[in-house]
Amino acid sequence: MTARQRDFSTPIDPVKLDRLAEVAVKVGLQLREGQDLLLTAPAVALPLVRRIAEHAYKAGAGLVTPLFSDEEVTLSRFRFGHGDSFDRAAHWLYQGMAKAFGANTARLAIVGDNPMLLSGEDPVKVARASKANSIAYQPALERIVNFDTNWNIIAYPSASWARQVFPEDAEDVAVAKLADAIFAASRVDSDDAVAAWDKHNAVLRERTEWLNGQRFKALQLFGDRAPTLMIGLADGHEWVGGASTAKNGITCNPNIPTEEVFTTPHCRRVYGHVVPPSRCPIRATLIDNIAVRFEEGRIVEATASRGEEVLKQGARHRRRRAPALAKWRWCRIPRRSQRAGCCSSTRCLTKMPLPTSRSASATRMLCRWWKAHARADSRRKAATRASFTSTG
Amino acid sequence: MTARQRDFSTPIDPVKLDRLAEVAVKVGLQLREGQDLLLTAPAVALPLVRRIAEHAYKAGAGLVTPLFSDEEVTLSRFRFGHGDSFDRAAHWLYQGMAKAFGANTARLAIVGDNPMLLSGEDPVKVARASKANSIAYQPALERIVNFDTNWNIIAYPSASWARQVFPEDAEDVAVAKLADAIFAASRVDSDDAVAAWDKHNAVLRERTEWLNGQRFKALQLFGDRAPTLMIGLADGHEWVGGASTAKNGITCNPNIPTEEVFTTPHCRRVYGHVVPPSRCPIRATLIDNIAVRFEEGRIVEATASRGEEVLKQGARHRRRRAPALAKWRWCRIPRRSQRAGCCSSTRCLTKMPLPTSRSASATRMLCRWWKAHARADSRRKAATRASFTSTG
């Protein structure tokens, strides 16, 4: 198909959707001949799943196994489920996934659920269900966190998500706008998207090489709503970003889109405050007016005017100590994203490979807050300033 | 919802669809408080899956986990997959399912795929993929065959299936007709469908009790296209049908719809011919002009003018000896089915619990052939006659 063949009866351009599938398989996963593929997706992302299956089989996939979730099935649980339901999880399924990843199956995740799906549900039930699921998912997640196999996350413009991002538009218009934003950020709006990714990976590599050459000791960040945050960097830290090589030897692009380069903070040298300027979605719940304070690398205060229980549960359930910052990432928001206006949302919903599995929830929250912060600031041109302290 | 609230903009009556979901949970599964539910379905059956999830959670389900398949993803494999793909299967997933069934998870299957889906594909690839899948599925299937947990199969009127059953109608009309046929055969066209199933189970029980009282030694069947088939019944055979009690103590209705009562043939006392009057779908492939001959309980000849390789592969791959008849079932086709005109198709696509796991494929084929035979005969009022030889 060419761009000229676009069927305007659908808000999602099928040519670009097909290119996104191709990029996921050829760039995101670098799927190898004979490799199986395990794919998770919202049920509404079926059109993208079908395109991915075709590209995967053309690339020589052994077997493509899609696992679908559905927002209405999820909501049924919170609305009609009895008491014990919220402590249950599909251990058998996650253990199976771990086994598949251990046998060199590649993993692709399509995100696209409404980030506010559970914001109207009982936060205690949400926290219990999330905790049970996190515990059950651990064996499979570890295979991904440890980068045992090649993996990739991409986004699909579902209607429920589009309504959240463009609440003032008709649904079709909102979906079209979100789709175009995802396609632009994912670099599938050019005819040779695979070549565009090769070029982008080269730019990110150049950036990480420069940062690694500087041997910075700490980063100091200033915002107009929060006091200073000082992030000490781990001794021997390394900046990485874009394409990475998994332990099975395959060089993949875990996040599509991605603009970030990231590194490991020092676990005892983070001081200061994080105050995001707007509501944040955490575990599909809206959290208002979050304020967090770090001392010696640990969160010592975390408050919110709404959703505080979900916020604290998230930070609490996998550790006994106060959560620490496990990763720091720095994004240059490119012109294409500013033009699209919502690509940062895409990135906010993607999950990142973490250098350590500790404090994952807290870190993801922080990443989101800082992105929201940086985005809001860039919009009003009051820049969040980052200063680099050189080790000299 | 009541029948009066039906939205005629959709070909599938949402009130009856909701009742079908309710019957699946309350009659088919008799789902217990706290019991998890594993559900398989074609992706297009999502509207029914959502209704089932709601009824299951209202009935106290622990966790509902749906697993979806998709016809286009399946076709991609046969059209674009490389050589080794056809010997692969998701062992990790089936082993997980077996683990779930072993931990008292109930199992619900929604059927609705196009029965001719793979009829245009390479029969060797189809046979290889089917063999690999059967082997991988074995641990999970054994839990079902052994009736370790409560399980149920229902049907969803997908467009691709409806087009096969009503090829001369527009798609919407075909779907509406198939939906109405499924709803009628599944007894959800009355306001109190659960009570209708209680009554129906009582009738089937009465029938099995009468048959068991007769202690028949053999059945002799005559058709106008095939010579006689003589089926000896196993010593101490038992006729069963309708509701059955699983090993976890739950009395469920594995098949919805069901009209059959069935029993165990003698493994060495089946003689004669089976010649179905029309094409038969086996492993989603059309098989033409099938003819099979039994001697001493074994199939000694099996021919077809088209799809013979798929037919023979199916009979061959799980045994070294020639296939035998593992089950015999007798259906009274009720008036409601005759009126609906295609309910037999529904039943033809359901898979039955087998008294033994041996010869499962061959038996399912035979069941389908005989049903097709009986159906065609009843249409032209040249009845297939069954004579009973009493031991008495």
Short mmCIF file of N, CA, C and O in Angstrom, two decimals, chain A residues 240-307:
data_model
loop_
_atom_site.label_atom_id
_atom_site.label_comp_id
_atom_site.label_asym_id
_atom_site.label_seq_id
_atom_site.Cartn_x
_atom_site.Cartn_y
_atom_site.Cartn_z
N VAL A 240 22.71 5.21 28.22
CA VAL A 240 22.30 4.40 27.07
C VAL A 240 20.97 4.92 26.53
O VAL A 240 20.29 5.73 27.17
N GLY A 241 20.58 4.43 25.36
CA GLY A 241 19.32 4.87 24.76
C GLY A 241 19.19 4.29 23.37
O GLY A 241 20.18 3.85 22.77
N GLY A 242 17.95 4.24 22.86
CA GLY A 242 17.72 3.70 21.51
C GLY A 242 17.95 2.21 21.47
O GLY A 242 17.49 1.47 22.35
N ALA A 243 18.67 1.74 20.46
CA ALA A 243 18.88 0.30 20.30
C ALA A 243 19.79 -0.27 21.39
O ALA A 243 20.76 0.38 21.78
N SER A 244 19.43 -1.44 21.90
CA SER A 244 20.23 -2.13 22.91
C SER A 244 20.29 -3.61 22.57
O SER A 244 19.37 -4.15 21.95
N THR A 245 21.36 -4.27 23.03
CA THR A 245 21.52 -5.70 22.72
C THR A 245 21.07 -6.55 23.90
O THR A 245 21.56 -6.39 25.02
N ALA A 246 20.11 -7.45 23.63
CA ALA A 246 19.61 -8.35 24.67
C ALA A 246 20.60 -9.49 24.89
O ALA A 246 21.53 -9.69 24.10
N LYS A 247 20.37 -10.26 25.97
CA LYS A 247 21.30 -11.36 26.29
C LYS A 247 21.25 -12.48 25.26
O LYS A 247 22.13 -13.32 25.22
N ASN A 248 20.18 -12.53 24.44
CA ASN A 248 20.14 -13.54 23.37
C ASN A 248 20.88 -13.05 22.12
O ASN A 248 20.79 -13.70 21.06
N GLY A 249 21.57 -11.90 22.25
CA GLY A 249 22.42 -11.43 21.17
C GLY A 249 21.73 -10.57 20.13
O GLY A 249 22.37 -10.10 19.18
N ILE A 250 20.43 -10.32 20.32
CA ILE A 250 19.68 -9.54 19.32
C ILE A 250 19.62 -8.08 19.74
O ILE A 250 19.23 -7.76 20.88
N THR A 251 19.99 -7.17 18.83
CA THR A 251 19.94 -5.74 19.11
C THR A 251 18.57 -5.22 18.72
O THR A 251 18.20 -5.21 17.55
N CYS A 252 17.78 -4.82 19.73
CA CYS A 252 16.41 -4.38 19.49
C CYS A 252 16.20 -2.96 20.00
O CYS A 252 17.05 -2.41 20.67
N ASN A 253 15.08 -2.37 19.67
CA ASN A 253 14.70 -1.05 20.17
C ASN A 253 13.51 -1.23 21.12
O ASN A 253 12.37 -1.25 20.67
N PRO A 254 13.76 -1.38 22.41
CA PRO A 254 12.65 -1.70 23.32
C PRO A 254 11.48 -0.71 23.25
O PRO A 254 10.33 -1.12 23.35
N ASN A 255 11.78 0.58 23.10
CA ASN A 255 10.69 1.56 23.07
C ASN A 255 10.55 2.20 21.70
O ASN A 255 11.51 2.72 21.16
N ILE A 256 9.32 2.15 21.20
CA ILE A 256 8.98 2.90 19.98
C ILE A 256 7.68 3.63 20.27
O ILE A 256 6.66 2.97 20.49
N PRO A 257 7.65 4.95 20.33
CA PRO A 257 8.77 5.86 20.07
C PRO A 257 9.71 5.97 21.27
O PRO A 257 9.35 5.57 22.38
N THR A 258 10.88 6.51 21.02
CA THR A 258 11.80 6.87 22.10
C THR A 258 12.65 8.06 21.67
O THR A 258 13.02 8.15 20.50
N GLU A 259 12.89 8.93 22.61
CA GLU A 259 13.80 10.06 22.38
C GLU A 259 14.84 10.11 23.50
O GLU A 259 15.76 10.92 23.46
N GLU A 260 14.68 9.27 24.50
CA GLU A 260 15.46 9.41 25.72
C GLU A 260 16.84 8.76 25.66
O GLU A 260 17.08 7.81 24.90
N VAL A 261 17.73 9.29 26.49
CA VAL A 261 18.93 8.56 26.90
C VAL A 261 18.85 8.52 28.42
O VAL A 261 18.32 9.43 29.05
N PHE A 262 19.30 7.44 29.02
CA PHE A 262 19.11 7.31 30.47
C PHE A 262 20.32 6.68 31.13
O PHE A 262 21.18 6.07 30.48
N THR A 263 20.36 6.86 32.47
CA THR A 263 21.49 6.32 33.21
C THR A 263 21.07 5.98 34.63
O THR A 263 19.91 6.15 35.01
N THR A 264 22.02 5.52 35.43
CA THR A 264 21.73 5.05 36.79
C THR A 264 22.11 6.11 37.82
O THR A 264 23.27 6.52 37.87
N PRO A 265 21.15 6.54 38.63
CA PRO A 265 21.50 7.49 39.69
C PRO A 265 22.23 6.78 40.84
O PRO A 265 22.15 5.55 40.97
N HIS A 266 22.91 7.55 41.67
CA HIS A 266 23.51 6.97 42.88
C HIS A 266 22.40 6.74 43.89
O HIS A 266 21.61 7.64 44.17
N CYS A 267 22.36 5.52 44.46
CA CYS A 267 21.20 5.18 45.29
C CYS A 267 21.13 5.97 46.60
O CYS A 267 20.11 5.97 47.27
N ARG A 268 22.19 6.65 46.99
CA ARG A 268 22.17 7.41 48.25
C ARG A 268 22.34 8.92 48.02
O ARG A 268 22.44 9.68 48.97
N ARG A 269 22.42 9.34 46.77
CA ARG A 269 22.74 10.76 46.54
C ARG A 269 21.66 11.48 45.72
O ARG A 269 21.95 12.09 44.70
N VAL A 270 20.41 11.32 46.16
CA VAL A 270 19.33 12.10 45.53
C VAL A 270 18.68 12.94 46.63
O VAL A 270 18.30 12.41 47.69
N TYR A 271 18.59 14.24 46.40
CA TYR A 271 18.06 15.18 47.40
C TYR A 271 17.10 16.15 46.71
O TYR A 271 17.39 16.60 45.59
N GLY A 272 16.01 16.48 47.38
CA GLY A 272 15.17 17.56 46.88
C GLY A 272 13.74 17.13 46.58
O GLY A 272 13.29 16.08 47.05
N HIS A 273 13.05 17.95 45.82
CA HIS A 273 11.60 17.81 45.66
C HIS A 273 11.20 17.54 44.21
O HIS A 273 11.85 18.01 43.28
N VAL A 274 10.09 16.78 44.08
CA VAL A 274 9.45 16.62 42.78
C VAL A 274 7.98 17.01 42.96
O VAL A 274 7.29 16.45 43.82
N VAL A 275 7.54 18.01 42.19
CA VAL A 275 6.14 18.45 42.26
C VAL A 275 5.63 18.58 40.83
O VAL A 275 5.89 19.59 40.18
N PRO A 276 4.94 17.56 40.32
CA PRO A 276 4.46 17.65 38.94
C PRO A 276 3.37 18.71 38.83
O PRO A 276 2.62 18.94 39.78
N PRO A 277 3.28 19.38 37.68
CA PRO A 277 2.37 20.51 37.54
C PRO A 277 0.92 20.11 37.30
O PRO A 277 0.05 20.95 37.36
N SER A 278 0.65 18.83 37.00
CA SER A 278 -0.74 18.47 36.68
C SER A 278 -1.05 17.10 37.25
O SER A 278 -0.22 16.45 37.87
N ARG A 279 -2.30 16.64 37.01
CA ARG A 279 -2.72 15.30 37.43
C ARG A 279 -1.86 14.24 36.77
O ARG A 279 -1.46 14.40 35.63
N CYS A 280 -1.60 13.16 37.49
CA CYS A 280 -0.83 12.07 36.90
C CYS A 280 -1.63 10.77 36.96
O CYS A 280 -2.24 10.47 37.98
N PRO A 281 -1.63 9.99 35.87
CA PRO A 281 -2.28 8.69 35.93
C PRO A 281 -1.29 7.65 36.46
O PRO A 281 -0.20 7.48 35.92
N ILE A 282 -1.64 7.01 37.57
CA ILE A 282 -0.82 5.92 38.11
C ILE A 282 -1.75 4.75 38.32
O ILE A 282 -2.77 4.90 39.00
N ARG A 283 -1.40 3.57 37.75
CA ARG A 283 -2.27 2.40 37.83
C ARG A 283 -3.69 2.74 37.42
O ARG A 283 -4.65 2.40 38.13
N ALA A 284 -3.84 3.43 36.32
CA ALA A 284 -5.14 3.78 35.77
C ALA A 284 -6.01 4.56 36.75
O ALA A 284 -7.24 4.47 36.74
N THR A 285 -5.35 5.31 37.66
CA THR A 285 -6.08 6.15 38.61
C THR A 285 -5.49 7.55 38.53
O THR A 285 -4.27 7.71 38.45
N LEU A 286 -6.36 8.55 38.58
CA LEU A 286 -5.87 9.94 38.56
C LEU A 286 -5.33 10.32 39.93
O LEU A 286 -6.01 10.16 40.94
N ILE A 287 -4.10 10.83 39.97
CA ILE A 287 -3.53 11.30 41.24
C ILE A 287 -3.34 12.81 41.11
O ILE A 287 -2.70 13.28 40.16
N ASP A 288 -3.87 13.56 42.08
CA ASP A 288 -3.80 15.03 42.03
C ASP A 288 -2.76 15.57 43.02
O ASP A 288 -2.62 15.05 44.13
N ASN A 289 -2.12 16.65 42.60
CA ASN A 289 -1.23 17.42 43.49
C ASN A 289 -0.22 16.56 44.24
O ASN A 289 -0.15 16.59 45.47
N ILE A 290 0.54 15.83 43.49
CA ILE A 290 1.57 14.98 44.09
C ILE A 290 2.75 15.85 44.52
O ILE A 290 3.13 16.79 43.82
N ALA A 291 3.30 15.52 45.68
CA ALA A 291 4.54 16.17 46.11
C ALA A 291 5.40 15.10 46.77
O ALA A 291 4.92 14.34 47.63
N VAL A 292 6.65 15.03 46.36
CA VAL A 292 7.56 14.00 46.87
C VAL A 292 8.86 14.67 47.27
O VAL A 292 9.33 15.58 46.60
N ARG A 293 9.43 14.20 48.39
CA ARG A 293 10.73 14.74 48.80
C ARG A 293 11.72 13.60 48.99
O ARG A 293 11.39 12.57 49.58
N PHE A 294 12.93 13.79 48.45
CA PHE A 294 14.01 12.81 48.58
C PHE A 294 15.02 13.28 49.61
O PHE A 294 15.33 14.47 49.68
N GLU A 295 15.56 12.33 50.35
CA GLU A 295 16.73 12.58 51.20
C GLU A 295 17.63 11.37 51.10
O GLU A 295 17.14 10.23 51.23
N GLU A 296 18.87 11.57 50.91
CA GLU A 296 19.85 10.47 50.81
C GLU A 296 19.34 9.35 49.89
O GLU A 296 19.45 8.16 50.19
N GLY A 297 18.74 9.74 48.79
CA GLY A 297 18.35 8.77 47.78
C GLY A 297 16.99 8.13 47.98
O GLY A 297 16.51 7.39 47.12
N ARG A 298 16.33 8.39 49.11
CA ARG A 298 15.05 7.74 49.43
C ARG A 298 13.92 8.76 49.44
O ARG A 298 14.13 9.92 49.83
N ILE A 299 12.71 8.30 49.05
CA ILE A 299 11.54 9.16 49.20
C ILE A 299 11.18 9.17 50.69
O ILE A 299 10.89 8.12 51.27
N VAL A 300 11.19 10.34 51.28
CA VAL A 300 10.87 10.42 52.71
C VAL A 300 9.51 11.06 52.94
O VAL A 300 8.97 11.00 54.03
N GLU A 301 8.96 11.67 51.89
CA GLU A 301 7.61 12.24 51.98
C GLU A 301 6.94 12.04 50.62
O GLU A 301 7.57 12.27 49.58
N ALA A 302 5.67 11.60 50.62
CA ALA A 302 4.91 11.49 49.36
C ALA A 302 3.46 11.80 49.69
O ALA A 302 2.83 11.09 50.48
N THR A 303 2.96 12.89 49.15
CA THR A 303 1.57 13.27 49.42
C THR A 303 0.83 13.54 48.12
O THR A 303 1.44 13.78 47.08
N ALA A 304 -0.50 13.46 48.19
CA ALA A 304 -1.35 13.79 47.04
C ALA A 304 -2.70 14.20 47.61
O ALA A 304 -3.11 13.72 48.67
N SER A 305 -3.39 15.11 46.92
CA SER A 305 -4.70 15.53 47.42
C SER A 305 -5.78 14.53 47.02
O SER A 305 -6.84 14.48 47.61
N ARG A 306 -5.49 13.71 46.02
CA ARG A 306 -6.44 12.67 45.59
C ARG A 306 -5.63 11.46 45.12
O ARG A 306 -4.66 11.62 44.42
N GLY A 307 -6.06 10.26 45.56
CA GLY A 307 -5.38 9.04 45.12
C GLY A 307 -4.12 8.74 45.92
O GLY A 307 -3.28 7.94 45.49
#
